[in-house]
Amino acid sequence: MSTSTAASGVTPTGRSETGGDGEISIHAFRGRPKPDLTILLRIARMALRYRWRMAVAIGATIAAATFQLLVPQFVGAAVDHAQGSLTGGDDDARAALTVAALLLLGSSVMRGLFTMVHNYMGESVGQHLGYELRLLYYEKLQRLSFSFHDRVHAGDLITRGMLDIEGVRKFVDSAFLRLILLILLVGIGTYILLSADLVLGLLALSFVPFVGWRAVIMRFKLGRSWRMLQDRLSVLTTIMSENLEGIRIVRAFVARVHELDKFRRVSDNALALAKQRISIRMRNTSVMTYAYFCAMGLVLWVGGLKIIGGEITVGKLAEFLAFMTILQMPVRHTGMMINGFARASASGARLFEVLDLEPAIRDKPDAPELEIRDGVLRFDDVRFAYQDESGDREVVSGISFEVRPGRTVGIVGPPGSGKSTIAHLIPRFYDVTGGAITIDGQDVRDVTLESLRRAVGVVQQDTFMFTAPIERNVAYGDPWADRDRIAGATESAQLHDYVVSLPLGYETLVGERGISLSGGQRQRLSIARSLLPTPSILVFDDSTAAIDAATEQRIRAALREVTENRATIIISHRLSSLMHADEILFIDGGRIIERGSHDELVAAGGRYRAIYDLQINPEGGPAAEASRRAGEGAGGGEPS
Amino acid sequence: MTVSPATTAPAGPGNGRLVLALQGDRDEQIFGAAFDGGVIGRFLGFLRPYRRRLLAAIAAVLVFTLTQLAIPLIIRYAIDNALVQGATDRAFLELAVVAFGLVISVNAAANFCQLAIVGSTAEQVLFDLRQAMYAHLQRVSLSFMDQTEVGRLMARLQGDVDALQEFLESTISAIGDLVLLLGIIVVLLGLDWQLGLFTLSVVPMLFVVRIVWLPHARRAFVRARQTSSLVNGALAENVNGVRTVQEMNRERVNFDLFEEKAGDNLRAHLKASKFAQIMVPMVDTLTGAAMAIVIIVGGNLVLRDALDLGVMVAFIFYVQRFFDPIRSLTLQHTMMQRAMVSGRRIFEVLDVPIQIRDKADAIEITDFDGSIEFRNVTFGYLPGQPVLKDISFRIEPGETVALVGPTGSGKTSITALAHRFYDVWEGQVLLGGHDVRDVTQDSLGRQVSMVLQEPFLFTGTVYDNIKYCKADAGYSEVEAAARVVGAHEFITALPGGYDTLLQQRGGNLSIGQRQLISFARAIVADRKILVLDEATASVDSYTEMLIQRALSRLLEGRTGMVIAHRLATVRGADRIIVLQDGRIIETGTHDELMDRGGLYFRLYSMNYSSFDDIPDELIREVLGTGSST
């Protein structure tokens, strides 16, 4: 089954799912990096779609910034009043002080309220965007075809869904709106300060261009190192999880030192990158703060000179300094903001990479539902090739056969011969690259995927157990099935007795947090699962390999009623599983080498016969040997 | 029937499981104490190697804070000495500006030191923690590993370590904030204690507000975290099971279920955000009130010449900065709680006991003949439930013995004991005449190689996988090994030959091919004893033939202990041990066993291609009454 899974397809529109460049899959799935700005703009555009929330958030930001900027003026006025330099008498000064204090309190309250609204709305937009992205991402992953999932690590996809959505969301509610606030503060502040005193105003803001310049530089450096670090961390994840999954091999080969070295090499590398990031960030943050303080010193100096020259009052200087104090936090946060930008564009890139993929396999526009009349499955000169760096590799070629309802076709052949691919082509897990597969004359590519997959049940060699009660797992494809039908299916699959022997019966939890089932039990559950939706066409893809022969016979007997009016395909290595089929296809190299009934194929003395001799009939077969032995005695058990 | 996974040893809750199972329930209990002395203590242990750097960082934080505090004081000095109406003095102004320049230069230097040292040390410690966990997991007993989901361990190795990162980075800035807060209080009271007390009188209000607010906010935060983990769990499961989802046409149902979870998550987060944001206007109002107090009270004092104007200005600057640390400290609390949980989870992994250790006087195996002997071995995974009962047998050097018996009969346990993955309860396991507990694990490991039922391949090239941990194996050696097991042909047919990168666990190879590569790996390792758990199924007859041929080459000149599932393998063995329910019930050559007409004879003649998944009824029938699994 393995070679056939690496299939792919190219879609007419959009980017294809296929991008395999032969590297290990962590890296395989990465097209050319898009410019950061494009990604950030795209996120911003998405956020701006929440129009009224965004409008309220931005309005509140403007209000909050304005009120915040009023504070220095009141401070300046208060200082002057306290000095008694503006008003005549002390009483007037006292009254003026009270007014200034109340105005200051009032604008602080207003500023607080508007900041609350701004923060809440910002987070609201971020959360809604996160929600929307999460649903889009989930849906996209469900729709992307097997060839995509063959190529991309599940862990990688989960990380994207967790951390990268978080990165994009945080960007909206912190970095993006914070940037707007900063721009407003600087913008409105510039206006107020420049109109108050041109020279002092210019000095007070002199650090802004410098900070902006450093921020841009930092942005580029961080973006690059962030991506490199992410890559290293992904490799580290792979190393760790493989080590833990293969712990027995590690122990068996006494490979602890080797494994630790492997880990340490990547870990040290990642650590160096992480430290480099920190140094970039911290260097720039402290330089920015320094520039800010230098500007403050200049204001103090020149402002002081102006006071001495009698041009301005002490209150004015206090106003300028108070304004600068307001800017201190945003300057300190620039580093964080830039970090948020870097993270968002990296996260956004990784997320959009998936979201922008068009499933290679999807419904044609206006595709009709599959209409089952008899349930006749036909393969017509079917070809399938998958692409890799060496070009197209055909794994199935020129396969033609027909299965009628109530009939069974068996498929046998060496691994990699294309057997599983044939099974996967029927419900369009992959698309044929030549020829056609039809059900009652309808090409599978012309009907809706949903109706097609409802009609075709593929019982896989290994199936996934969801963390849910056994009952829910069996009824996975038909969530509304009642207990009787579920029990019926498990009985046919010879699993019912086992399930009821468990203390919790059908309520027993399986999957990651539940009990684990043996390979044979999983396969039996898989069979039961496929029987419930009552498909018209049943495909057993080596789905009894881990089930012992006797149980398999009982399953077959039980299935006989069920499959009476269905077309059945059995793919197996075990001849006893399929020798009763109406027609048996022997596949090798993707082609049908021999075909016919069991008796015909055995009589023909070809490849099928060779396997028959090996499996069922070695030197007359074990049964024969046993009886022979009963008569004569000793023999030779030579190694094969 | 036992509920055991196909490939690992019989399951059962060992000590390890209990530890992590308990934690499983605690996973959701995100918001416990914000301060856990035990966790902090352990954590400090990891900081110890860097204590010099941390001391330097703390010194830098102090210097940084002091310079921060000094700035308004310099402004005050300038105003009062150089800029007072009618008494301006240029020289004092210039002195103040020079002092300002010096202070901010020191401030910048201290700031950089503080940030850089803290940041890089935090990263270093996190990597140390992760490495410590990883290294520890390489040594803990396999019974722990058997019963712990890899995903759960990975969550600790990554998620929890990442959670600590946020915490560590903000902790030092929190220390800075705290120092700044105290410094401001001290300076305010020092400048003018009356005005200082008036100004600080608003602070208790904040505490009152917080006491009312916290319990409600905490509930909302807990809920938000819980819904997040539910959503992420649902996503992860769907990604892992995506093929089944598509096969079963479940996309729509799953989407609806997910939408519901995501919606809950959205609402919970919005609610939490409301609680978080309600504090903003509170703090701002209090800031405004404090400033208003400075202006009215201080202004009046200035008017009466009872206070210098510069002091009033300095007060205003201090108050402006005063509430910033308070606000960030509020956020710290949540982060601390999260960090404590993560810390506990990390130390839990580090605390999993290492049950199998070298004795102090363990010897290196030097002379080794390759014999295996079990003497009256009793062993199990759960107290009171032995899996092996008084097992004794000896395998001579160079002999191949097949272990045969139904699932749960103890075959896997025997192979695991030969490698000392576990320690026996009673009796002895001897390799080459040495009790496995008397020799070093490393030297023991160098005598035994293992091939697992499911071949495990690592991400990397074919060459890397065959060579595995034998660093000095060159291409020629690897190729020779591949030729011996008959893997050379298909490897050279791969697009990149020996340098072909294998996908996730060798996904681009067939099961049979993976098997052959794992055989080649055992050849390269070249050990006297080979323990092999034969693959059960999924291989066609041609590959089967290849594998059988490879197997006999592999066993040439080695002592072999094979858990056999295939007739051909069983028949090829020099001797067969038939196990049932933890005891040896038959032993002998194929012919001898066939002549005895016991369980082996029955299984063999009934044409079971696998000896594994045998119905209980059959065993009962063969063994007569009395026995059960």
Coordinates of N, CA and C in Angstrom, one line a residue, chain A residues 2 24 82-83 85 94 97 101 104-105 108 111-112 119-120 123 127 131 134 138-139 141-142 144 146 149-150 153-154 162 237 242-243 245 248 250-256 258-259 263-264 267 271 275 278 282 286 290 293 297 301 304-305 321-322 325 328-329 414-415 429 450 453-454 460 464 467 476 479 512 516 529 545 548 550 573 611 614-615 625 629 635 637, chain B residues 3 68 71 85 93 97 100 104-105 108 112 115 119 123-124 127 131 134 137-140 146 149 158 231-232 237-238 240-241 243-247 249-252 254-255 258 263 265-266 269 273-274 277 284 288-289 296 299-300 302-303 309 317 320 324 419 421-422 442 445 450 456 458-459 468 504-505 509-510 537 540-541 543 571 590-591 594 604 608 613:
Chain A
S2 N 2.1 1.1 0.5 CA 2.9 2.2 0.7 C 3.3 3.1 -0.5
I24 N 12.7 15.8 3.3 CA 11.8 15.2 4.3 C 10.6 16.2 4.5
A82 N 0.6 76.7 39.8 CA 1.2 76.6 41.1 C 2.3 77.6 41.3
Q83 N 3.0 77.9 40.2 CA 4.0 78.9 40.4 C 3.5 80.3 40.5
S85 N 2.4 82.1 38.1 CA 3.0 82.9 37.0 C 1.9 83.4 36.1
R94 N -5.5 79.0 43.0 CA -6.0 77.8 43.6 C -7.2 77.2 42.8
L97 N -5.9 75.6 39.8 CA -5.3 74.3 40.1 C -6.4 73.3 40.2
A101 N -6.8 70.0 37.9 CA -6.9 68.7 38.5 C -8.1 67.9 38.1
L104 N -7.9 66.9 34.5 CA -6.9 65.8 34.3 C -7.6 64.5 34.8
L105 N -8.3 64.6 35.9 CA -9.0 63.4 36.4 C -10.0 62.9 35.3
S108 N -8.4 61.4 32.4 CA -7.8 60.1 32.7 C -9.0 59.0 32.7
R111 N -10.0 58.5 29.2 CA -8.9 57.7 28.5 C -9.0 56.2 28.9
G112 N -9.2 56.0 30.1 CA -9.3 54.6 30.6 C -10.5 53.9 29.9
N119 N -9.2 48.1 23.6 CA -8.7 46.8 23.9 C -9.7 45.7 23.6
Y120 N -10.9 45.9 24.1 CA -11.9 44.8 24.0 C -12.3 44.6 22.6
E123 N -9.5 42.9 20.8 CA -9.4 41.4 21.1 C -10.6 40.7 20.4
Q127 N -10.3 37.7 18.1 CA -10.9 36.4 18.5 C -11.8 35.9 17.3
Y131 N -11.4 32.6 15.2 CA -12.5 31.7 15.1 C -12.7 31.3 13.6
R134 N -9.8 29.4 12.2 CA -9.9 28.0 12.7 C -10.8 27.1 11.9
Y138 N -9.8 24.1 9.5 CA -10.3 22.8 9.8 C -11.0 22.2 8.6
E139 N -11.8 23.0 8.0 CA -12.6 22.5 6.8 C -11.6 22.2 5.7
L141 N -8.5 21.3 5.9 CA -7.8 20.0 6.1 C -8.6 18.8 5.9
Q142 N -9.9 19.0 6.2 CA -10.8 17.8 5.9 C -11.0 17.6 4.4
L144 N -8.7 18.5 1.9 CA -7.5 18.3 1.2 C -7.4 16.7 1.0
F146 N -5.9 12.8 0.0 CA -4.9 12.0 0.6 C -3.5 12.4 0.2
H149 N -2.1 14.8 2.5 CA -1.8 14.3 3.8 C -0.7 13.2 3.8
D150 N -0.5 12.6 2.7 CA 0.6 11.7 2.6 C 1.9 12.5 2.8
H153 N 3.4 16.2 7.4 CA 3.3 15.6 8.8 C 2.1 16.1 9.5
A154 N 1.4 15.2 10.2 CA 0.2 15.6 10.9 C 0.6 16.6 12.0
M162 N -2.7 25.3 15.8 CA -2.7 25.8 17.2 C -1.9 27.1 17.3
T237 N 11.3 18.6 17.0 CA 10.1 17.9 17.3 C 10.1 16.5 16.7
E242 N 10.1 10.8 17.2 CA 10.5 9.5 16.7 C 11.3 8.7 17.7
N243 N 12.0 9.4 18.5 CA 12.8 8.7 19.5 C 11.8 8.1 20.5
E245 N 8.7 7.3 20.0 CA 7.9 6.2 19.4 C 8.7 5.0 19.1
R248 N 11.9 1.4 21.8 CA 12.4 0.0 21.9 C 13.6 -0.2 21.0
V250 N 15.7 2.2 20.1 CA 16.7 2.9 20.8 C 17.3 2.1 21.9
R251 N 16.5 1.5 22.7 CA 17.0 0.7 23.8 C 17.7 -0.5 23.3
A252 N 17.1 -1.1 22.4 CA 17.7 -2.4 21.9 C 19.1 -2.2 21.3
F253 N 19.3 -1.1 20.7 CA 20.6 -0.9 20.1 C 21.5 -0.1 21.0
V254 N 21.1 0.1 22.2 CA 21.9 0.9 23.2 C 22.3 2.2 22.5
A255 N 21.4 2.9 21.9 CA 21.7 4.1 21.1 C 21.4 5.3 21.9
R256 N 21.5 5.3 23.2 CA 21.1 6.5 24.0 C 22.1 7.6 23.6
H258 N 23.9 8.0 21.0 CA 23.7 8.5 19.6 C 22.5 9.4 19.5
E259 N 21.4 9.0 20.2 CA 20.2 9.7 20.2 C 20.3 11.1 20.9
F263 N 20.0 14.8 19.2 CA 19.1 15.8 19.8 C 19.9 17.0 20.1
R264 N 21.1 16.8 20.7 CA 21.9 18.0 21.1 C 22.3 18.8 20.0
S267 N 19.4 20.8 19.0 CA 19.0 21.6 20.1 C 20.0 22.8 20.3
L271 N 19.2 26.6 19.9 CA 19.4 27.5 21.1 C 20.3 28.7 20.6
K275 N 19.1 32.5 20.9 CA 19.9 33.6 21.6 C 20.2 34.7 20.6
I278 N 17.3 36.9 20.6 CA 17.2 37.7 21.8 C 18.1 38.9 21.7
M282 N 17.1 42.7 21.9 CA 17.5 43.5 23.1 C 18.4 44.6 22.7
S286 N 17.2 48.4 23.5 CA 17.9 49.4 24.4 C 18.4 50.6 23.7
Y290 N 17.4 54.4 24.5 CA 18.5 55.4 24.6 C 18.2 56.6 23.8
F293 N 15.6 58.7 25.4 CA 16.1 59.5 26.6 C 17.0 60.7 26.1
G297 N 16.7 64.5 27.1 CA 17.7 65.4 27.6 C 17.8 66.7 26.8
W301 N 17.5 70.4 28.1 CA 18.5 71.4 27.9 C 18.0 72.7 27.2
G304 N 15.3 74.4 29.1 CA 15.8 75.1 30.2 C 16.4 76.5 29.7
L305 N 17.2 76.4 28.6 CA 17.7 77.6 28.0 C 16.6 78.6 27.7
L321 N 7.8 67.3 28.8 CA 8.4 66.2 29.4 C 7.3 65.1 29.8
A322 N 6.1 65.6 30.2 CA 5.0 64.7 30.5 C 4.6 64.0 29.2
T325 N 6.9 61.3 28.6 CA 6.7 60.1 29.5 C 5.7 59.2 29.0
Q328 N 7.0 56.8 26.6 CA 8.0 55.8 27.0 C 7.5 54.3 26.9
M329 N 6.3 54.0 27.4 CA 5.8 52.7 27.3 C 5.7 52.2 25.8
P414 N 2.1 -8.9 -5.5 CA 3.2 -8.5 -4.5 C 3.0 -7.0 -4.1
P415 N 3.7 -6.6 -3.0 CA 3.5 -5.3 -2.5 C 4.0 -4.3 -3.5
F429 N -10.0 8.7 -3.6 CA -9.0 9.3 -2.7 C -7.9 9.8 -3.5
E450 N -19.5 13.3 -2.0 CA -20.3 12.8 -0.8 C -21.1 11.6 -1.2
R453 N -18.8 8.6 -2.0 CA -18.2 7.9 -0.8 C -19.3 7.3 0.1
R454 N -20.5 7.8 0.0 CA -21.6 7.1 0.7 C -21.8 5.7 0.1
Q460 N -10.1 -0.4 5.4 CA -8.7 -0.3 5.3 C -7.9 -1.3 6.2
F464 N -8.3 4.5 12.0 CA -8.1 5.4 13.1 C -9.1 5.2 14.1
T467 N -10.9 9.1 20.0 CA -11.2 9.0 21.4 C -12.6 9.2 21.7
Y476 N -19.2 5.6 13.4 CA -18.5 6.9 12.9 C -19.1 7.4 11.6
P479 N -23.6 8.5 12.2 CA -23.7 8.9 13.6 C -25.1 8.6 14.2
E512 N -6.9 7.5 21.8 CA -5.7 8.0 22.4 C -5.8 7.9 24.0
S516 N -6.4 0.3 24.4 CA -5.9 0.0 23.0 C -6.3 -1.4 22.6
R529 N -17.4 -0.8 11.1 CA -17.6 0.6 10.8 C -18.0 0.8 9.4
A545 N -5.8 -8.9 7.4 CA -4.4 -9.4 7.6 C -4.1 -9.8 9.0
D548 N -7.1 -13.9 12.5 CA -6.8 -15.3 12.2 C -7.7 -15.9 11.3
A550 N -9.5 -18.6 11.1 CA -10.9 -19.1 11.5 C -11.9 -18.0 11.7
H573 N -3.3 -10.6 0.7 CA -2.2 -11.5 0.4 C -2.5 -12.9 0.7
I611 N 2.1 -19.0 -5.7 CA 1.8 -18.5 -4.4 C 0.9 -19.5 -3.7
L614 N 3.0 -22.1 -2.2 CA 3.7 -21.6 -1.1 C 2.9 -21.5 0.2
Q615 N 1.6 -20.9 0.0 CA 0.8 -20.6 1.1 C 0.0 -21.8 1.6
E625 N 0.9 -33.0 5.6 CA 2.1 -33.5 6.3 C 1.7 -34.1 7.6
R629 N 2.6 -37.8 8.6 CA 3.4 -38.0 9.7 C 2.7 -39.1 10.7
G635 N 10.6 -36.8 9.7 CA 10.8 -36.1 8.5 C 11.9 -35.1 8.6
G637 N 12.7 -31.0 8.9 CA 12.2 -29.7 9.0 C 13.3 -28.7 8.6
Chain B
V3 N -6.0 -7.0 26.5 CA -6.2 -5.8 25.7 C -4.9 -5.2 25.4
Q68 N 16.3 55.0 36.3 CA 14.9 55.4 36.0 C 14.4 56.4 37.0
I71 N 15.9 60.0 37.0 CA 15.5 61.0 35.9 C 14.6 62.1 36.4
Q85 N 11.6 81.0 38.8 CA 11.3 82.4 38.3 C 12.2 83.4 39.0
L93 N 21.8 74.5 35.1 CA 21.1 73.8 34.0 C 22.0 72.9 33.3
V97 N 22.0 68.9 32.8 CA 21.9 68.2 31.5 C 23.0 67.2 31.4
F100 N 22.1 64.3 33.5 CA 21.1 63.6 32.7 C 21.7 62.6 31.7
I104 N 21.4 58.6 31.7 CA 20.7 57.8 30.6 C 21.7 56.9 29.9
S105 N 23.0 57.2 29.9 CA 23.9 56.3 29.3 C 24.1 55.0 30.2
A108 N 21.0 53.0 29.7 CA 21.0 52.2 28.4 C 21.8 50.9 28.6
F112 N 20.4 47.1 28.5 CA 20.9 46.1 27.5 C 21.3 44.8 28.3
L115 N 18.3 42.9 29.8 CA 17.5 42.3 28.8 C 18.2 41.1 28.2
G119 N 17.2 37.3 28.8 CA 16.7 36.6 27.7 C 17.5 35.3 27.3
E123 N 16.4 31.3 27.7 CA 16.4 30.3 26.6 C 17.2 29.1 27.0
Q124 N 18.4 29.4 27.5 CA 19.3 28.4 27.9 C 18.7 27.4 28.9
F127 N 16.1 25.2 27.2 CA 16.7 24.1 26.5 C 17.3 23.1 27.4
Q131 N 16.2 19.2 27.5 CA 17.2 18.2 27.3 C 17.2 17.2 28.5
Y134 N 14.3 14.9 28.1 CA 14.6 14.0 27.0 C 15.6 12.9 27.4
L137 N 14.1 10.5 29.8 CA 13.2 9.6 29.2 C 14.0 8.4 28.5
Q138 N 15.2 8.7 28.2 CA 16.0 7.6 27.6 C 16.4 6.5 28.6
R139 N 16.2 6.8 29.9 CA 16.6 5.9 30.9 C 15.4 5.3 31.7
V140 N 14.3 5.9 31.7 CA 13.2 5.4 32.5 C 12.7 4.0 32.0
D146 N 5.8 2.3 27.7 CA 4.7 1.5 27.1 C 3.4 2.1 27.3
E149 N 1.3 7.8 26.4 CA 1.2 8.2 25.0 C 2.3 9.1 24.6
Q158 N 7.3 20.1 24.8 CA 7.2 21.3 24.1 C 6.2 22.3 24.7
V231 N -10.7 22.7 21.8 CA -10.6 23.0 20.4 C -9.4 22.4 19.7
N232 N -8.2 22.6 20.4 CA -7.0 22.1 19.9 C -7.0 20.6 19.8
E237 N -7.1 15.6 16.7 CA -7.7 14.2 16.4 C -8.1 14.1 14.9
N238 N -8.7 15.2 14.5 CA -9.2 15.2 13.1 C -8.1 15.1 12.1
N240 N -5.2 13.7 12.6 CA -4.6 12.4 12.7 C -5.5 11.3 12.0
G241 N -6.8 11.6 12.1 CA -7.7 10.6 11.6 C -8.4 11.0 10.3
R243 N -8.0 10.5 7.2 CA -8.3 9.5 6.1 C -9.6 8.8 6.5
T244 N -9.7 8.5 7.7 CA -11.0 7.8 8.2 C -12.2 8.8 8.0
V245 N -11.9 10.0 8.3 CA -13.0 11.1 8.2 C -13.5 11.1 6.8
Q246 N -12.5 11.1 5.8 CA -12.9 11.2 4.4 C -13.6 9.9 4.0
E247 N -13.1 8.8 4.4 CA -13.6 7.5 4.0 C -15.1 7.4 4.5
N249 N -17.1 9.9 5.2 CA -18.0 11.0 4.8 C -18.4 11.8 6.0
R250 N -17.5 12.0 7.0 CA -17.9 12.6 8.2 C -17.6 14.1 8.2
E251 N -17.2 14.7 7.1 CA -16.7 16.0 7.1 C -17.7 17.0 7.7
R252 N -19.0 16.8 7.2 CA -20.0 17.8 7.6 C -20.3 17.7 9.1
N254 N -18.5 16.5 11.5 CA -17.3 16.9 12.2 C -17.2 18.4 12.2
F255 N -17.5 19.0 11.1 CA -17.4 20.5 11.0 C -18.4 21.1 12.0
F258 N -17.2 20.8 15.4 CA -16.0 21.6 15.7 C -16.5 23.1 15.8
G263 N -17.0 27.9 18.7 CA -17.9 29.0 19.2 C -17.8 29.2 20.7
N265 N -15.3 28.4 22.5 CA -14.0 29.0 22.7 C -14.0 30.5 22.5
L266 N -14.7 30.9 21.4 CA -14.8 32.4 21.1 C -15.5 33.1 22.2
H269 N -13.5 33.3 25.4 CA -12.4 34.2 25.4 C -12.9 35.7 25.4
S273 N -11.9 38.4 28.2 CA -11.3 39.7 27.8 C -12.1 40.8 28.5
K274 N -13.4 40.7 28.6 CA -14.2 41.7 29.3 C -13.6 41.8 30.7
Q277 N -10.2 43.6 30.7 CA -10.2 45.0 30.3 C -10.9 45.9 31.3
D284 N -6.7 53.6 35.3 CA -6.5 54.9 34.8 C -7.2 55.9 35.7
G288 N -5.4 59.0 37.5 CA -5.9 60.4 37.3 C -6.1 61.0 38.7
A289 N -6.7 60.2 39.6 CA -7.0 60.7 41.0 C -5.7 61.1 41.7
I296 N -3.7 69.5 43.3 CA -4.4 70.3 44.2 C -3.6 70.5 45.5
G299 N 0.1 71.7 44.5 CA 0.0 73.1 43.9 C -0.2 74.1 45.0
N300 N -1.1 73.8 46.0 CA -1.4 74.7 47.0 C -0.1 74.9 47.9
V302 N 2.9 74.6 46.9 CA 3.8 75.4 46.2 C 3.5 76.9 46.3
L303 N 2.2 77.1 46.2 CA 1.7 78.5 46.2 C 2.1 79.1 47.6
L309 N 8.7 73.8 43.5 CA 8.0 73.5 42.2 C 8.5 72.2 41.6
F317 N 5.6 63.1 37.4 CA 6.3 62.1 36.6 C 6.3 60.8 37.3
Q320 N 2.8 59.3 37.0 CA 2.6 58.8 35.7 C 3.1 57.4 35.4
D324 N 2.0 51.7 35.8 CA 2.5 50.8 34.8 C 2.9 49.5 35.4
H419 N 17.0 -8.7 27.2 CA 17.7 -7.4 27.0 C 17.7 -6.6 28.3
F421 N 15.1 -5.2 29.7 CA 14.3 -4.0 29.6 C 13.5 -3.9 31.0
Y422 N 13.4 -5.0 31.6 CA 12.7 -5.1 32.9 C 13.6 -6.0 33.8
D442 N 25.2 -1.1 29.0 CA 25.8 -0.8 27.7 C 26.5 -2.0 27.1
G445 N 24.0 -4.5 26.1 CA 23.3 -4.1 24.8 C 24.2 -4.4 23.6
M450 N 18.2 -6.4 18.2 CA 16.7 -6.7 18.2 C 16.1 -6.3 16.9
F456 N 10.8 -0.1 12.7 CA 10.8 1.3 13.0 C 11.9 2.0 12.3
F458 N 13.7 5.8 11.1 CA 13.8 7.2 11.5 C 13.8 8.1 10.2
T459 N 13.4 9.3 10.4 CA 13.5 10.3 9.3 C 15.0 10.4 9.0
Y468 N 22.5 3.3 11.5 CA 21.9 3.8 12.8 C 23.0 4.3 13.8
Q504 N 8.2 10.1 6.7 CA 7.7 9.7 8.1 C 7.7 8.2 8.2
R505 N 8.5 7.7 9.1 CA 8.6 6.3 9.4 C 8.7 5.4 8.1
L509 N 8.3 3.3 1.6 CA 8.7 1.9 1.4 C 7.6 1.0 1.8
S510 N 7.6 -0.2 1.2 CA 6.6 -1.1 1.6 C 7.0 -1.7 2.9
A537 N 1.9 -10.0 9.6 CA 1.2 -10.2 8.4 C 1.6 -9.1 7.4
D540 N 3.4 -10.1 1.3 CA 3.0 -11.1 0.3 C 4.0 -12.3 0.2
S541 N 3.7 -13.3 -0.5 CA 4.5 -14.5 -0.5 C 5.9 -14.3 -1.1
T543 N 7.7 -11.4 -1.0 CA 8.5 -10.8 0.0 C 8.8 -11.7 1.1
R571 N 9.5 -23.8 11.5 CA 10.1 -25.0 11.0 C 11.6 -24.9 10.9
H590 N 10.7 -29.4 15.5 CA 9.5 -29.5 14.8 C 9.0 -31.0 14.8
D591 N 9.9 -31.8 14.4 CA 9.5 -33.2 14.2 C 9.1 -33.8 15.6
M594 N 5.7 -32.5 16.4 CA 4.7 -33.1 15.6 C 4.3 -34.5 16.1
Y604 N -0.5 -26.4 14.1 CA 0.2 -26.6 12.8 C -0.7 -27.3 11.8
Y608 N -2.8 -22.7 10.6 CA -2.8 -21.3 11.1 C -1.5 -20.7 10.5
D613 N -3.3 -14.7 16.9 CA -4.7 -14.4 17.3 C -5.5 -15.6 17.2

